[in-house]
Amino acid sequence: MASCLENLPPCIWFEGGDKRNALSSMLAGFLFFSGWWFMIDANAKYPSSIDGLYHVWGIVGTISLFMINMVSNAQVRGDAYSGGCVGPRGARVWLFIGFVLGFVPIIAACWILMKDFVSSSGKPFWAGSGLFLQNVFIFGGSLVYKFGRTEDQWG
């Protein structure tokens, strides 16, 4: 699973082969920060247009980020999972639930954007766009953090 970025050609001006984990962690953190910043900005600029329940979707996306990155790829494959009552099947179910919890806020934010901010002319478009961008960036950061790093066996 983690090999989707390993087939890219090496960059000529930057030799960061041993810094892949650090760079992907920084990029994932930046995406996560940017997602929350979009929603904070939209809420600060248009506080009356954003319902308090809209923030639930960002929290669900954040929980999804933690759930997706709790299990390693070796646990999902069954290589490094030696105990427990559910084994690799439990890790796969946990990862699946994490991905579902990542997609649900994006779909809900898209629905809210179209229903409340595009169809009605009274509410500002940026308030709904901030909610949508928040969830897209949080999920993007989750994917970068999951698949951008290499998982070496530490021994």
Tab-separated table of C-alpha atoms in Angstrom:
chain	number	residue	atom	x	y	z
A	1	MET	CA	0.000	0.000	0.000
A	2	ALA	CA	2.785	2.438	0.763
A	3	SER	CA	4.455	1.931	-2.594
A	4	CYS	CA	2.279	4.321	-4.604
A	5	LEU	CA	4.841	7.147	-4.295
A	6	GLU	CA	7.961	4.964	-4.582
A	7	ASN	CA	7.773	4.697	-8.386
A	8	LEU	CA	8.193	8.424	-8.963
A	9	PRO	CA	11.508	9.450	-10.548
A	10	PRO	CA	14.003	11.065	-8.187
A	11	CYS	CA	14.109	14.838	-8.051
A	12	ILE	CA	17.327	16.245	-9.517
A	13	TRP	CA	17.599	19.377	-7.398
A	14	PHE	CA	16.650	17.766	-4.090
A	15	GLU	CA	17.980	14.494	-2.763
A	16	GLY	CA	15.498	13.723	-0.006
A	17	GLY	CA	15.381	9.938	-0.127
A	18	ASP	CA	16.073	9.561	3.574
A	19	LYS	CA	13.800	12.509	4.432
A	20	ARG	CA	10.638	11.062	2.924
A	21	ASN	CA	8.948	10.480	6.262
A	22	ALA	CA	9.765	13.977	7.492
A	23	LEU	CA	8.579	15.653	4.288
A	24	SER	CA	5.342	13.701	4.078
A	25	SER	CA	4.654	14.377	7.760
A	26	MET	CA	5.197	18.104	7.248
A	27	LEU	CA	2.980	18.144	4.150
A	28	ALA	CA	0.242	16.207	5.960
A	29	GLY	CA	0.449	18.580	8.925
A	30	PHE	CA	0.250	21.570	6.613
A	31	LEU	CA	-2.828	20.148	4.875
A	32	PHE	CA	-4.482	19.420	8.222
A	33	PHE	CA	-3.674	22.917	9.509
A	34	SER	CA	-4.912	24.525	6.285
A	35	GLY	CA	-8.181	22.638	6.457
A	36	TRP	CA	-8.927	23.833	9.947
A	37	TRP	CA	-7.734	27.336	9.052
A	38	PHE	CA	-10.273	27.567	6.212
A	39	MET	CA	-13.106	26.778	8.599
A	40	ILE	CA	-11.797	29.113	11.302
A	41	ASP	CA	-11.550	31.911	8.726
A	42	ALA	CA	-15.044	31.286	7.388
A	43	ASN	CA	-16.451	31.211	10.910
A	44	ALA	CA	-14.617	34.386	11.896
A	45	LYS	CA	-15.742	36.270	8.796
A	46	TYR	CA	-19.365	35.063	8.720
A	47	PRO	CA	-20.284	33.882	12.243
A	48	SER	CA	-24.023	34.183	11.717
A	49	SER	CA	-23.998	32.089	8.517
A	50	ILE	CA	-22.288	29.032	9.992
A	51	ASP	CA	-24.344	26.756	12.177
A	52	GLY	CA	-22.504	25.263	15.138
A	53	LEU	CA	-23.305	21.748	13.956
A	54	TYR	CA	-21.197	22.273	10.830
A	55	HIS	CA	-18.099	21.898	12.998
A	56	VAL	CA	-19.035	18.281	13.732
A	57	TRP	CA	-17.880	17.273	10.252
A	58	GLY	CA	-14.390	18.635	10.839
A	59	ILE	CA	-14.203	16.712	14.108
A	60	VAL	CA	-15.330	13.512	12.364
A	61	GLY	CA	-12.654	14.092	9.702
A	62	THR	CA	-10.041	14.547	12.417
A	63	ILE	CA	-11.116	11.315	14.100
A	64	SER	CA	-10.834	9.651	10.698
A	65	LEU	CA	-7.253	10.918	10.352
A	66	PHE	CA	-6.343	9.249	13.643
A	67	MET	CA	-8.161	6.019	12.803
A	68	ILE	CA	-6.573	5.663	9.367
A	69	ASN	CA	-3.075	6.208	10.700
A	70	MET	CA	-3.405	4.002	13.796
A	71	VAL	CA	-2.896	0.770	11.898
A	72	SER	CA	0.254	0.114	9.915
A	73	ASN	CA	0.282	-1.412	6.468
A	74	ALA	CA	2.001	-4.498	7.890
A	75	GLN	CA	-0.904	-5.013	10.286
A	76	VAL	CA	-3.375	-4.750	7.415
A	77	ARG	CA	-1.387	-7.287	5.370
A	78	GLY	CA	-1.054	-9.577	8.377
A	79	ASP	CA	2.762	-9.491	8.513
A	80	ALA	CA	3.233	-7.798	11.867
A	81	TYR	CA	0.094	-8.811	13.681
A	82	SER	CA	0.914	-11.595	16.103
A	83	GLY	CA	-1.820	-11.371	18.717
A	84	GLY	CA	-5.239	-10.135	19.508
A	85	CYS	CA	-8.631	-11.688	19.092
A	86	VAL	CA	-9.393	-10.312	15.616
A	87	GLY	CA	-6.000	-10.326	13.866
A	88	PRO	CA	-5.497	-8.645	10.503
A	89	ARG	CA	-9.223	-8.754	9.786
A	90	GLY	CA	-9.832	-6.380	12.700
A	91	ALA	CA	-7.133	-4.027	11.382
A	92	ARG	CA	-8.785	-4.051	7.957
A	93	VAL	CA	-12.208	-3.335	9.451
A	94	TRP	CA	-10.722	-0.501	11.538
A	95	LEU	CA	-9.064	0.978	8.429
A	96	PHE	CA	-12.286	0.645	6.434
A	97	ILE	CA	-14.281	2.436	9.145
A	98	GLY	CA	-11.601	5.147	9.202
A	99	PHE	CA	-11.918	5.659	5.437
A	100	VAL	CA	-15.703	5.733	5.670
A	101	LEU	CA	-15.436	8.353	8.406
A	102	GLY	CA	-13.130	10.294	6.082
A	103	PHE	CA	-15.486	10.253	3.114
A	104	VAL	CA	-18.666	11.008	5.041
A	105	PRO	CA	-17.638	14.574	6.051
A	106	ILE	CA	-16.649	15.376	2.461
A	107	ILE	CA	-20.025	14.215	1.169
A	108	ALA	CA	-21.858	16.020	3.977
A	109	ALA	CA	-19.878	19.232	3.388
A	110	CYS	CA	-20.641	19.063	-0.332
A	111	TRP	CA	-24.324	18.571	0.474
A	112	ILE	CA	-24.333	21.491	2.918
A	113	LEU	CA	-22.466	23.690	0.425
A	114	MET	CA	-24.980	23.019	-2.341
A	115	LYS	CA	-28.097	23.086	-0.171
A	116	ASP	CA	-27.404	26.014	2.142
A	117	PHE	CA	-24.892	28.236	0.364
A	118	VAL	CA	-25.346	27.811	-3.384
A	119	SER	CA	-29.117	27.505	-3.635
A	120	SER	CA	-29.901	30.304	-1.186
A	121	SER	CA	-28.735	33.746	-2.221
A	122	GLY	CA	-28.707	35.165	1.300
A	123	LYS	CA	-25.712	33.245	2.672
A	124	PRO	CA	-22.132	33.943	1.561
A	125	PHE	CA	-20.487	31.324	-0.625
A	126	TRP	CA	-17.166	31.403	1.268
A	127	ALA	CA	-18.759	30.116	4.459
A	128	GLY	CA	-19.816	26.886	2.744
A	129	SER	CA	-16.610	26.675	0.756
A	130	GLY	CA	-14.595	26.869	3.969
A	131	LEU	CA	-16.497	23.889	5.349
A	132	PHE	CA	-15.962	21.886	2.166
A	133	LEU	CA	-12.268	22.778	1.880
A	134	GLN	CA	-11.744	21.921	5.531
A	135	ASN	CA	-12.889	18.356	5.044
A	136	VAL	CA	-11.099	17.865	1.731
A	137	PHE	CA	-7.809	19.100	3.165
A	138	ILE	CA	-8.126	17.016	6.342
A	139	PHE	CA	-8.768	13.890	4.281
A	140	GLY	CA	-5.914	14.789	1.928
A	141	GLY	CA	-3.589	15.194	4.888
A	142	SER	CA	-4.716	11.829	6.186
A	143	LEU	CA	-3.909	10.158	2.865
A	144	VAL	CA	-0.512	11.839	2.597
A	145	TYR	CA	0.376	10.795	6.133
A	146	LYS	CA	-0.775	7.203	5.551
A	147	PHE	CA	0.706	6.524	2.125
A	148	GLY	CA	3.528	9.069	1.906
A	149	ARG	CA	5.671	7.538	4.633
A	150	THR	CA	7.715	4.367	4.570
A	151	GLU	CA	7.169	1.911	7.356
A	152	ASP	CA	10.503	0.314	8.150
A	153	GLN	CA	10.564	-2.496	10.637
A	154	TRP	CA	12.416	-1.122	13.645
A	155	GLY	CA	13.501	-4.534	14.787
